[in-house]
PDB file of C-alpha atoms in Angstrom:
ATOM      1  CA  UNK C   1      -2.644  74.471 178.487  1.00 69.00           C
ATOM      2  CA  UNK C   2      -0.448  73.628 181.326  1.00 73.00           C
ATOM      3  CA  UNK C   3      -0.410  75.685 184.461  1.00 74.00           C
ATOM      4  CA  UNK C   4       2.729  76.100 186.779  1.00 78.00           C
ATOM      5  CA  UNK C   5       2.277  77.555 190.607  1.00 76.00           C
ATOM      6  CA  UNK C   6       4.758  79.315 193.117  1.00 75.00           C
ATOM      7  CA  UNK C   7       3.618  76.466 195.891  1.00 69.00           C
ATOM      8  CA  UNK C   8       4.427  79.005 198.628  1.00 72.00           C
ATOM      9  CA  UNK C   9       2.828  82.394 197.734  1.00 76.00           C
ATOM     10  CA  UNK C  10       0.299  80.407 195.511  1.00 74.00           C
ATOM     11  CA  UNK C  11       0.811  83.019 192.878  1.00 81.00           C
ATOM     12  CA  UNK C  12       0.718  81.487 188.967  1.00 81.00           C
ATOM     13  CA  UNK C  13       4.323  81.779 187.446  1.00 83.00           C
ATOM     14  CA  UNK C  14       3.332  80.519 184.046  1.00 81.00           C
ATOM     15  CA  UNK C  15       1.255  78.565 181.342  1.00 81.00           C
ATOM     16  CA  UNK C  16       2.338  76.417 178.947  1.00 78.00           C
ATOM     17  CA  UNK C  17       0.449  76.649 175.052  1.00 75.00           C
ATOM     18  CA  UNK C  18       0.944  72.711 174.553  1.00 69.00           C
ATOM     19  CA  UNK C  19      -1.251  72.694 171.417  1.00 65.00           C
ATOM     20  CA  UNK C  20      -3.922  70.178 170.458  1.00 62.00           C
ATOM     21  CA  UNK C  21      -5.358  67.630 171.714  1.00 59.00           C
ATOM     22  CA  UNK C  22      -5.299  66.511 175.377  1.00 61.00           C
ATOM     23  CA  UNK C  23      -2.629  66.294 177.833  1.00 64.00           C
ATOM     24  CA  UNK C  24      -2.215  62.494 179.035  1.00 62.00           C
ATOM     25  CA  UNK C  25       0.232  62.692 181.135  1.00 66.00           C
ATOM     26  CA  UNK C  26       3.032  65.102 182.919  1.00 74.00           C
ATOM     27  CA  UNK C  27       6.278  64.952 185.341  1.00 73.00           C
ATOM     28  CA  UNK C  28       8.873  67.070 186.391  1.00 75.00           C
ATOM     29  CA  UNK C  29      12.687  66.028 186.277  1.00 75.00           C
ATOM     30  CA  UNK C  30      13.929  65.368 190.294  1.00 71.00           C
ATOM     31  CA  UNK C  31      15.457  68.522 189.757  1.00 77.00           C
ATOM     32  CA  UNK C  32      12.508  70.602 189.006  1.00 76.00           C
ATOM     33  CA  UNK C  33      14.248  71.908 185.829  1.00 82.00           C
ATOM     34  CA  UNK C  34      12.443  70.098 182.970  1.00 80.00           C
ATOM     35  CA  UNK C  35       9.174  69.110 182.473  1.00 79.00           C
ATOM     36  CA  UNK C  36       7.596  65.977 180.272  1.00 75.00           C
ATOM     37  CA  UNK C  37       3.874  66.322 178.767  1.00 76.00           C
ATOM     38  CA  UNK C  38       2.751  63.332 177.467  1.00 71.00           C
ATOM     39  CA  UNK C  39       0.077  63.977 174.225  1.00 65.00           C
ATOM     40  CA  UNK C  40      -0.909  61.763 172.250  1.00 63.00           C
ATOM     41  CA  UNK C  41       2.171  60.122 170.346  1.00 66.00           C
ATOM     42  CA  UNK C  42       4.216  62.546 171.090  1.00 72.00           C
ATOM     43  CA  UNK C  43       6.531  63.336 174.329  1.00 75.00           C
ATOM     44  CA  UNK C  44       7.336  67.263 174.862  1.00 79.00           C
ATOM     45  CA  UNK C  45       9.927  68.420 176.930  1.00 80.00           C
ATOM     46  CA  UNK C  46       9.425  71.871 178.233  1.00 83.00           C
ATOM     47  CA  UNK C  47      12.083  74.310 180.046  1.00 85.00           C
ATOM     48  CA  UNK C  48      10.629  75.073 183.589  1.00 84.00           C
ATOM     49  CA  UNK C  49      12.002  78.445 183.997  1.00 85.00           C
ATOM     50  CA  UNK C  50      12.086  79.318 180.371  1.00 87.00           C
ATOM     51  CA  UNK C  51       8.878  77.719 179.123  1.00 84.00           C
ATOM     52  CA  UNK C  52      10.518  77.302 175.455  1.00 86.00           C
ATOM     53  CA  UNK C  53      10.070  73.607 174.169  1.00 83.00           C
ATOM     54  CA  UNK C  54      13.424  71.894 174.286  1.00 81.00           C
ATOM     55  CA  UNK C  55      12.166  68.849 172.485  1.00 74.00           C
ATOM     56  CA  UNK C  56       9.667  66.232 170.732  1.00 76.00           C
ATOM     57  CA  UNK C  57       9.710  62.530 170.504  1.00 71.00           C
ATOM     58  CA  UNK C  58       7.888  61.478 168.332  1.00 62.00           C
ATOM     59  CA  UNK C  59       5.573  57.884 167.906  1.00 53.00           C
ATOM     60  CA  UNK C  60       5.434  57.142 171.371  1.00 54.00           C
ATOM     61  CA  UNK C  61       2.026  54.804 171.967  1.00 58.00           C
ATOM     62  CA  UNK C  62      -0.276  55.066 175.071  1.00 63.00           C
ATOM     63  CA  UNK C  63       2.112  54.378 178.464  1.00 71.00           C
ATOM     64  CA  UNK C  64       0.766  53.384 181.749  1.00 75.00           C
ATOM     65  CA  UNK C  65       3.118  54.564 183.497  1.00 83.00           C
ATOM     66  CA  UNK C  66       6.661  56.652 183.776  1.00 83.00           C
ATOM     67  CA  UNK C  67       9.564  57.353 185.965  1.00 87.00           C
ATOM     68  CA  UNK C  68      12.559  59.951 185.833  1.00 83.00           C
ATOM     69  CA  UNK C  69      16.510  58.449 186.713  1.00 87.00           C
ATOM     70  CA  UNK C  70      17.904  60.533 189.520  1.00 83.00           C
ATOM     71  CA  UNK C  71      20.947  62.105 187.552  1.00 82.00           C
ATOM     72  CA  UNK C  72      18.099  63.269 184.846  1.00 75.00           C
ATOM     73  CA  UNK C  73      19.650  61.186 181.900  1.00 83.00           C
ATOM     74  CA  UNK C  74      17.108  58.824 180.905  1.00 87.00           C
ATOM     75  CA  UNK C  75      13.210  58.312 181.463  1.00 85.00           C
ATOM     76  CA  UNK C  76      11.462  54.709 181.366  1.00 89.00           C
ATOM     77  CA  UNK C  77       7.514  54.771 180.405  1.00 87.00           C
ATOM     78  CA  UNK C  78       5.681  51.256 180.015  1.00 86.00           C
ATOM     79  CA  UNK C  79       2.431  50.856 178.346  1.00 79.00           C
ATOM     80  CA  UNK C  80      -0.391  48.310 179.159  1.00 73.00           C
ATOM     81  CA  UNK C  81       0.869  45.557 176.862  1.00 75.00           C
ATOM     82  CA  UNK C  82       4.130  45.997 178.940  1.00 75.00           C
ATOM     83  CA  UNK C  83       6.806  47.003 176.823  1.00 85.00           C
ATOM     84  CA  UNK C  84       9.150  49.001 178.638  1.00 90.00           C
ATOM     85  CA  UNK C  85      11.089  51.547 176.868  1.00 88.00           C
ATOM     86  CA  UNK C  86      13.973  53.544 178.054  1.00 90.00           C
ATOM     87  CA  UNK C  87      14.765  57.061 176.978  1.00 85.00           C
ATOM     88  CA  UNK C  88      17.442  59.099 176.467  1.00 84.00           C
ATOM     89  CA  UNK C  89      16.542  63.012 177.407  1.00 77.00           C
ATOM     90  CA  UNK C  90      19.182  64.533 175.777  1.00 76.00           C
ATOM     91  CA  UNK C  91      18.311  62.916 172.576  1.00 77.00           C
ATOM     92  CA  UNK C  92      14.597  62.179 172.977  1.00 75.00           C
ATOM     93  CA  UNK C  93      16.018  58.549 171.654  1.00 82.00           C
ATOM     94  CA  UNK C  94      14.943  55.552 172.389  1.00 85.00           C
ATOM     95  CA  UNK C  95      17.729  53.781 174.384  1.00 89.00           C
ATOM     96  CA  UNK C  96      16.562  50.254 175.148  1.00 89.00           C
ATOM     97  CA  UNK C  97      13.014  48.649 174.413  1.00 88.00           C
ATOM     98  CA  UNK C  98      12.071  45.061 176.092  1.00 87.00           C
ATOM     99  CA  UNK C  99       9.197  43.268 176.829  1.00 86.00           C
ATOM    100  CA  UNK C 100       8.062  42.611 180.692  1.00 79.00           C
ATOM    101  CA  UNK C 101       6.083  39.315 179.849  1.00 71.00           C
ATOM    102  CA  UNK C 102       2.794  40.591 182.167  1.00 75.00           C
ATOM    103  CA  UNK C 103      -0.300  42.947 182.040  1.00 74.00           C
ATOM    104  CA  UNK C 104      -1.836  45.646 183.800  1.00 85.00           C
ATOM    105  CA  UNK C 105       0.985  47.654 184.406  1.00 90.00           C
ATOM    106  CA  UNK C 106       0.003  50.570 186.624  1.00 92.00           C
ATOM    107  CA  UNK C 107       3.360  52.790 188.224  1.00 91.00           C
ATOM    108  CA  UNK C 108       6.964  52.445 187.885  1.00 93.00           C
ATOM    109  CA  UNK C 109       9.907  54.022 190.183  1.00 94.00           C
ATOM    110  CA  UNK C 110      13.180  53.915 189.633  1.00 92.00           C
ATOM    111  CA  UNK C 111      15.948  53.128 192.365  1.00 92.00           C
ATOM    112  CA  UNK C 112      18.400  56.350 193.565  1.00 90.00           C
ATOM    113  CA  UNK C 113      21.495  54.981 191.728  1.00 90.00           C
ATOM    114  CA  UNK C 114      19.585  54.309 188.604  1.00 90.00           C
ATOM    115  CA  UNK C 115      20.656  50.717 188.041  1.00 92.00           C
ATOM    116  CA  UNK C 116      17.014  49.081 188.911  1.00 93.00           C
ATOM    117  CA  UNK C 117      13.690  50.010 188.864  1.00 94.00           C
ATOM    118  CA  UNK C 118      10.276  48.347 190.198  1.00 95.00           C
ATOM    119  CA  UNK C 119       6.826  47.823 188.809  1.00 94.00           C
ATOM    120  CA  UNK C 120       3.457  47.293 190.559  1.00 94.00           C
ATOM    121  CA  UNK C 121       0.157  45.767 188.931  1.00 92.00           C
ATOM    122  CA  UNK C 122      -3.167  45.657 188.892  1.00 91.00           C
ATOM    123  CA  UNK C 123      -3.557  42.293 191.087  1.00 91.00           C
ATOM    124  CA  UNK C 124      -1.225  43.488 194.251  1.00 94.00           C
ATOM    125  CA  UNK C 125       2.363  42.031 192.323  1.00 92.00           C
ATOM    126  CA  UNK C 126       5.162  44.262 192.558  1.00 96.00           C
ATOM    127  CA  UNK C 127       8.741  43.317 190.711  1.00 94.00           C
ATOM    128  CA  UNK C 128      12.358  44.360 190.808  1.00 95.00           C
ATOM    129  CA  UNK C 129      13.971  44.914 187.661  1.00 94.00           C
ATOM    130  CA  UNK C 130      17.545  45.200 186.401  1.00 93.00           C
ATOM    131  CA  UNK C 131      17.766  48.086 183.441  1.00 91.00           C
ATOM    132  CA  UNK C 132      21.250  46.785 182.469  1.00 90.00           C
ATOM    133  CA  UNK C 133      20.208  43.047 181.571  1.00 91.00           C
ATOM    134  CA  UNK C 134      16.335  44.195 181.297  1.00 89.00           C
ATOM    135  CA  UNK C 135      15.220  41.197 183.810  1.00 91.00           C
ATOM    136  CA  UNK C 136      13.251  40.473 186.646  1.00 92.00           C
ATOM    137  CA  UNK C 137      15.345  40.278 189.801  1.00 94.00           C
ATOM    138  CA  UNK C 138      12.913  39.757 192.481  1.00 94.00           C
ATOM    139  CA  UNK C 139       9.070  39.891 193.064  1.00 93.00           C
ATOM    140  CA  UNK C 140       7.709  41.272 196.146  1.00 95.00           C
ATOM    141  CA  UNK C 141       4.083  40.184 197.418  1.00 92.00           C
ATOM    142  CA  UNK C 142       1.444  40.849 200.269  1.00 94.00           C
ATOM    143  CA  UNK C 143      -0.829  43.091 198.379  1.00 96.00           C
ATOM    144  CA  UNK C 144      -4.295  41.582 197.361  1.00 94.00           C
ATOM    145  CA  UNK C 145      -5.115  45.208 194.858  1.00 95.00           C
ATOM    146  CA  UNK C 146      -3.999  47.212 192.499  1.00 95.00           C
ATOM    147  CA  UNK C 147      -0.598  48.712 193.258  1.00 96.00           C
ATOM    148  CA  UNK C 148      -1.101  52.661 193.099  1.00 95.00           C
ATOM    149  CA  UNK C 149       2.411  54.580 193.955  1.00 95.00           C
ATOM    150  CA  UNK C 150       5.885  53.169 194.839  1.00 96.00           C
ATOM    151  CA  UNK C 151       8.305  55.428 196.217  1.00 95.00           C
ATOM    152  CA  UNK C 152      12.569  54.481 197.097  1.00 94.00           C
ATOM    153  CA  UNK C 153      13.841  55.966 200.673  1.00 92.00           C
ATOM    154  CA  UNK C 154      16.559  58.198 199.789  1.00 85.00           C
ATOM    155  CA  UNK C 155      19.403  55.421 200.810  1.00 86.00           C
ATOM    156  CA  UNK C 156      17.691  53.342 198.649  1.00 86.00           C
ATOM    157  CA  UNK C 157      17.294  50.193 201.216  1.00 90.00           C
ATOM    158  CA  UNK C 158      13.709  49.886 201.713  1.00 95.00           C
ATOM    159  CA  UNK C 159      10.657  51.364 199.442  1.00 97.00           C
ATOM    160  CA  UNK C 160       6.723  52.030 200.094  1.00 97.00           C
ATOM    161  CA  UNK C 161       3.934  50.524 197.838  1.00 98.00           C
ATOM    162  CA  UNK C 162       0.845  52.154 198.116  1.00 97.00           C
ATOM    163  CA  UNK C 163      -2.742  49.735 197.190  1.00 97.00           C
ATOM    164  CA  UNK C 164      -6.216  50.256 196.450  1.00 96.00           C
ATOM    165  CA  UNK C 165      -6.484  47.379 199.262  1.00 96.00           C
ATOM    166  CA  UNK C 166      -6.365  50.511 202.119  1.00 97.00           C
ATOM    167  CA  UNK C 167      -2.438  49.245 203.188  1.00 97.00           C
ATOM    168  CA  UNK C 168       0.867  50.820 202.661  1.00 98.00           C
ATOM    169  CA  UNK C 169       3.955  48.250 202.848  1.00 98.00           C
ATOM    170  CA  UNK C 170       7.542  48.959 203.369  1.00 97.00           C
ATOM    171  CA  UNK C 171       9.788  46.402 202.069  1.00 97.00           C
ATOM    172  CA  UNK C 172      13.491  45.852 202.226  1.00 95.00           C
ATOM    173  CA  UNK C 173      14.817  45.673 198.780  1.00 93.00           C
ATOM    174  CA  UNK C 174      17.686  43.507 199.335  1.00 91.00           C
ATOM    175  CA  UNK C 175      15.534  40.167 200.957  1.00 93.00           C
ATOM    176  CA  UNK C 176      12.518  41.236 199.822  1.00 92.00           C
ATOM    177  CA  UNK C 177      10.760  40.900 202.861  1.00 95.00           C
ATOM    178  CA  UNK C 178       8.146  43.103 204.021  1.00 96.00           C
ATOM    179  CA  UNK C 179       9.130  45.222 207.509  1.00 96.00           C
ATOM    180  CA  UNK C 180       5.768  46.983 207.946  1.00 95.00           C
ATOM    181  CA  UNK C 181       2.074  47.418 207.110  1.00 96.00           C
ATOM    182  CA  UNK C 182       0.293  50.425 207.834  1.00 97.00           C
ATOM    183  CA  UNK C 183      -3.172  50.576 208.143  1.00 96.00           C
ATOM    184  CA  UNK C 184      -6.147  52.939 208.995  1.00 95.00           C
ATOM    185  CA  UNK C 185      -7.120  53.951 205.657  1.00 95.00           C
ATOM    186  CA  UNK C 186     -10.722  53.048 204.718  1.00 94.00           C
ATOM    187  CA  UNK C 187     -10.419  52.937 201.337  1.00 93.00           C
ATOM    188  CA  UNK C 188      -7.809  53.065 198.520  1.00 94.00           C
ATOM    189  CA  UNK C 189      -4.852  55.086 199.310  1.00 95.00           C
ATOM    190  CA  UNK C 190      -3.932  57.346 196.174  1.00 92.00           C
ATOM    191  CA  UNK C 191      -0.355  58.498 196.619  1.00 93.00           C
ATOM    192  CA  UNK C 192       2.222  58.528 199.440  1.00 95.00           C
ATOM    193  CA  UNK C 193       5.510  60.131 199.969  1.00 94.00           C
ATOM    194  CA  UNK C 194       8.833  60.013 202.180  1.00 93.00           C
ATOM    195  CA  UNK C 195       9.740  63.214 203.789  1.00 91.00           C
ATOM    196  CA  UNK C 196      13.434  64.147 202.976  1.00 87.00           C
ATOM    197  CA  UNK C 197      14.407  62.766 206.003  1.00 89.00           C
ATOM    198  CA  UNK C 198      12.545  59.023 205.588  1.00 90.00           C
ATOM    199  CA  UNK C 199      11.474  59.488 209.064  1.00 91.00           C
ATOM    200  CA  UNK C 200       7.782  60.391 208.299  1.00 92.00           C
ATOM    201  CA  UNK C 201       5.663  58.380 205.193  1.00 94.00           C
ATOM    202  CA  UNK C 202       2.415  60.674 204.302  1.00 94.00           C
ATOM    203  CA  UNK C 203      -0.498  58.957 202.405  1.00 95.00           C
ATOM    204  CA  UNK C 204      -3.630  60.265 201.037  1.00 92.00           C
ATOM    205  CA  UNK C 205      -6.691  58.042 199.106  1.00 90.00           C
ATOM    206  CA  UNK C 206     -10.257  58.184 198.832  1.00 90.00           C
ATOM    207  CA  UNK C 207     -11.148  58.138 202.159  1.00 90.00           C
ATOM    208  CA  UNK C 208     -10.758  61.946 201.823  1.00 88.00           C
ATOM    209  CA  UNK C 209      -7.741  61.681 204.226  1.00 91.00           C
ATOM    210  CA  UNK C 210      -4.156  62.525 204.517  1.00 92.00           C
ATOM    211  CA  UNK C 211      -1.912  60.346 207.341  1.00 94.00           C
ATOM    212  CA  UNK C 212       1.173  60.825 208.830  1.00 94.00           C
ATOM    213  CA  UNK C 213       3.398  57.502 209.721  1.00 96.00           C
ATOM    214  CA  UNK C 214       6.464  57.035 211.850  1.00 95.00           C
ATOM    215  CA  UNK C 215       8.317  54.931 209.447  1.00 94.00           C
ATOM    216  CA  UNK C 216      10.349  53.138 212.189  1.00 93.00           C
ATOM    217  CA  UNK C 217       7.167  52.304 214.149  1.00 93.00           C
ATOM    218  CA  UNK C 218       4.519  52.336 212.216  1.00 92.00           C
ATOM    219  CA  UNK C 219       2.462  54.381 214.504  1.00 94.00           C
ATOM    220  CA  UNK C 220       0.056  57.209 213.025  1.00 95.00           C
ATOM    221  CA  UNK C 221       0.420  60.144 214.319  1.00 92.00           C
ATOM    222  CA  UNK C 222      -1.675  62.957 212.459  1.00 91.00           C
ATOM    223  CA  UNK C 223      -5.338  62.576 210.452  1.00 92.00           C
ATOM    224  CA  UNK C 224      -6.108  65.192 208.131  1.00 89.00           C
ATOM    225  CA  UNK C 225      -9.911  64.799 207.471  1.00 86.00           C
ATOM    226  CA  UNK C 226     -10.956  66.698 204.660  1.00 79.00           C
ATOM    227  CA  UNK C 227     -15.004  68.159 204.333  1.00 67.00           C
ATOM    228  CA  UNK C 228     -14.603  68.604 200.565  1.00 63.00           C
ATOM    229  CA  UNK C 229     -16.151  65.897 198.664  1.00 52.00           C
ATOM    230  CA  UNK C 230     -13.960  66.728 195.919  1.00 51.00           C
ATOM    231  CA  UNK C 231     -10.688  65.847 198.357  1.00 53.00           C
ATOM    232  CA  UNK C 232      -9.909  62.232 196.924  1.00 64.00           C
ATOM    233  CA  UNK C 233      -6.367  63.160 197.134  1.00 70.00           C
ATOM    234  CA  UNK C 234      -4.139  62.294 193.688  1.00 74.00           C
ATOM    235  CA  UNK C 235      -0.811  63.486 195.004  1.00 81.00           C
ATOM    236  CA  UNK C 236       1.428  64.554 197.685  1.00 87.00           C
ATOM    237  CA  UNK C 237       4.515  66.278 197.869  1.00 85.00           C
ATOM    238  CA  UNK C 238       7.008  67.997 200.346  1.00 86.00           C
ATOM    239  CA  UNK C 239       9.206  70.963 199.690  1.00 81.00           C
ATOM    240  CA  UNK C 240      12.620  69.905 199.892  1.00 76.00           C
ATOM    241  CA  UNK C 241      13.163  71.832 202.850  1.00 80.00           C
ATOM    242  CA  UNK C 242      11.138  69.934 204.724  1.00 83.00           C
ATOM    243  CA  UNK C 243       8.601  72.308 206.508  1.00 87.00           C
ATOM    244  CA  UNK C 244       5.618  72.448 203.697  1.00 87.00           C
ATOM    245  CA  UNK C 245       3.886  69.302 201.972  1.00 86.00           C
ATOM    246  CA  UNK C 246       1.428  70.098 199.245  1.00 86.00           C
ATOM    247  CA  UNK C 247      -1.378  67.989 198.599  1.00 87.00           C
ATOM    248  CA  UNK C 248      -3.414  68.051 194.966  1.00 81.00           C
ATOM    249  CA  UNK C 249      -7.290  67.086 194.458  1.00 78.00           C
ATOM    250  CA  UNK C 250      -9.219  67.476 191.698  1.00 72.00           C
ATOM    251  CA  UNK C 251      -9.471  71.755 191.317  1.00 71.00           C
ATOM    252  CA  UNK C 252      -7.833  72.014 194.536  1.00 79.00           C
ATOM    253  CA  UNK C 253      -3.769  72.924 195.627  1.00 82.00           C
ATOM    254  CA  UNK C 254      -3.323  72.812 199.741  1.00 86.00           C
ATOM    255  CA  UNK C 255      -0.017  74.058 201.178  1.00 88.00           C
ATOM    256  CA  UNK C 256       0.277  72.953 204.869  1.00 90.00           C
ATOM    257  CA  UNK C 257       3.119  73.172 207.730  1.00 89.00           C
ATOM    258  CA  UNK C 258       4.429  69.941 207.911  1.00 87.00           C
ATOM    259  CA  UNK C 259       5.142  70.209 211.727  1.00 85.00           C
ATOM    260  CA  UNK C 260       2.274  71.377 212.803  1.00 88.00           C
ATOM    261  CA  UNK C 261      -0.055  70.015 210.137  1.00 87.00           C
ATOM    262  CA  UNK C 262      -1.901  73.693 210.129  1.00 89.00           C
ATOM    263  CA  UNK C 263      -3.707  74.307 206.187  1.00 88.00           C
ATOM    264  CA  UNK C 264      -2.098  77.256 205.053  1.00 89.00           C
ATOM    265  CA  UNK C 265      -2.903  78.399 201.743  1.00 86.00           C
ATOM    266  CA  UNK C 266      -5.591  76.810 199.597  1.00 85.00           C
ATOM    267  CA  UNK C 267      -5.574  77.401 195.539  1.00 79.00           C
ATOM    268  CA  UNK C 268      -8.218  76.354 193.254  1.00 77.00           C
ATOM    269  CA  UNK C 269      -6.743  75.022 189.835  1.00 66.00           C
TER     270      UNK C 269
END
């Protein structure tokens, strides 16, 4: 089963009766509205507010990794012998299928207008991709590990890489050259995120520790240290109104103020 939270009251809304066998993977559409469960060979497509099953695919093998488009019409996954495969929701079709000529494929994120999308790899390598022609457009590198999260600004100039090496880069996507490192974390960083506004980049990794980065300066500003030894911290996320960011460990849902940084509601999962 699949359980969905109010973030803000903490209260649980719903729970989704998936079936058999285990749930591999899940995302919600950028609009909140749909949600994907990944199981097995199959790829179910839930209504949020409903929780009624819109739709299966079936056949799908193991994927790596996934990303939504921005206008919600098609979803990319791409497995470990990197073949890509591009989706249409509506359908549940398979749109396009190509091979990316690599290995170790670990995230995927596609750009705001939906015409390009990157990948990052085990070894640090991190590629631009055109979905129309299905090629490589540019490579980016300065990582030396695994690439764990990308993430696009909102006007789509400049993106965030994330790497079990402790850094997070922020590259311009246009020259491909990198504008700014930011380190202090210890150990891998798990996840980051823009806040709506770009201005602030939060990261979390296994350092048990959430940070808080002026994107134009690089500086940190705030250190969450968590006590838990269960914090490793798998993903980040702010409320589109700006003022909450939720954080999500293993059994563990924070809600904090994202202007003062105060924890203020704490749900175990």
């Amino acid at each position: 089963q699949l359980y969905l939270f109010n973030a803000i009251n903490g209260k649980l809304i719903r729970k989704f009766k998936l079936g058999r066998n285990d749930i591999d993977y899940v995302a919600f559409s950028p609009d909140s509205k749909t949600m994907m469960a990944k199981k097995f060979r199959t790829l179910q497509f839930w209504d949020v507010k409903t929780g009624k099953k819109l739709k299966t695919s079936e056949n799908e093998s193991y994927f790596s990794a996934m990303a939504y488009s921005s206008d919600l019409k098609t979803l990319i996954t791409g497995n470990h012998r990197d073949i890509f495969r591009l989706w249409d929701i509506d359908t549940g079709k398979i749109l396009k299928s190509f091979d990316g000529h690599h290995t170790d494929l670990t995230c995927i994120s596609f750009s705001p207008d939906n015409k390009t999308f990157i990948t990052g790899r085990e070894r640090g390598r991190l590629t631009l991709w055109d979905i129309q022609s299905a090629r490589e457009i540019k490579t980016y590198s300065g990582h030396k590990k695994k690439i764990t999260k990308i993430i696009f600004s909102s006007d789509a100039k400049t993106f965030a890489s994330a790497s079990a090496d402790n850094t997070i880069k922020l590259w311009d996507i246009k020259t491909g050259k990198e504008l700014r490192t930011f380190q202090g974390h210890k150990r891998d960083v798990n996840t980051i995120v823009f806040s709506p506004d770009n201005k602030m980049l939060v990261s979390a990794g296994k350092d048990y520790t959430i940070r808080f980065w002026d994107t134009k300066t690089g500086k940190m500003n705030r250190v969450i240290q968590s006590q838990d030894s269960i914090d490793s911290f798998q993903t980040l996320t702010f409320h589109p109104n700006g003022k909450y960011f939720i954080s999500i460990s293993r059994g563990l849902m924070k809600l904090y103020d994202s202007q003062t940084v105060k924890l203020m509601r704490v749900n175990r999962l």
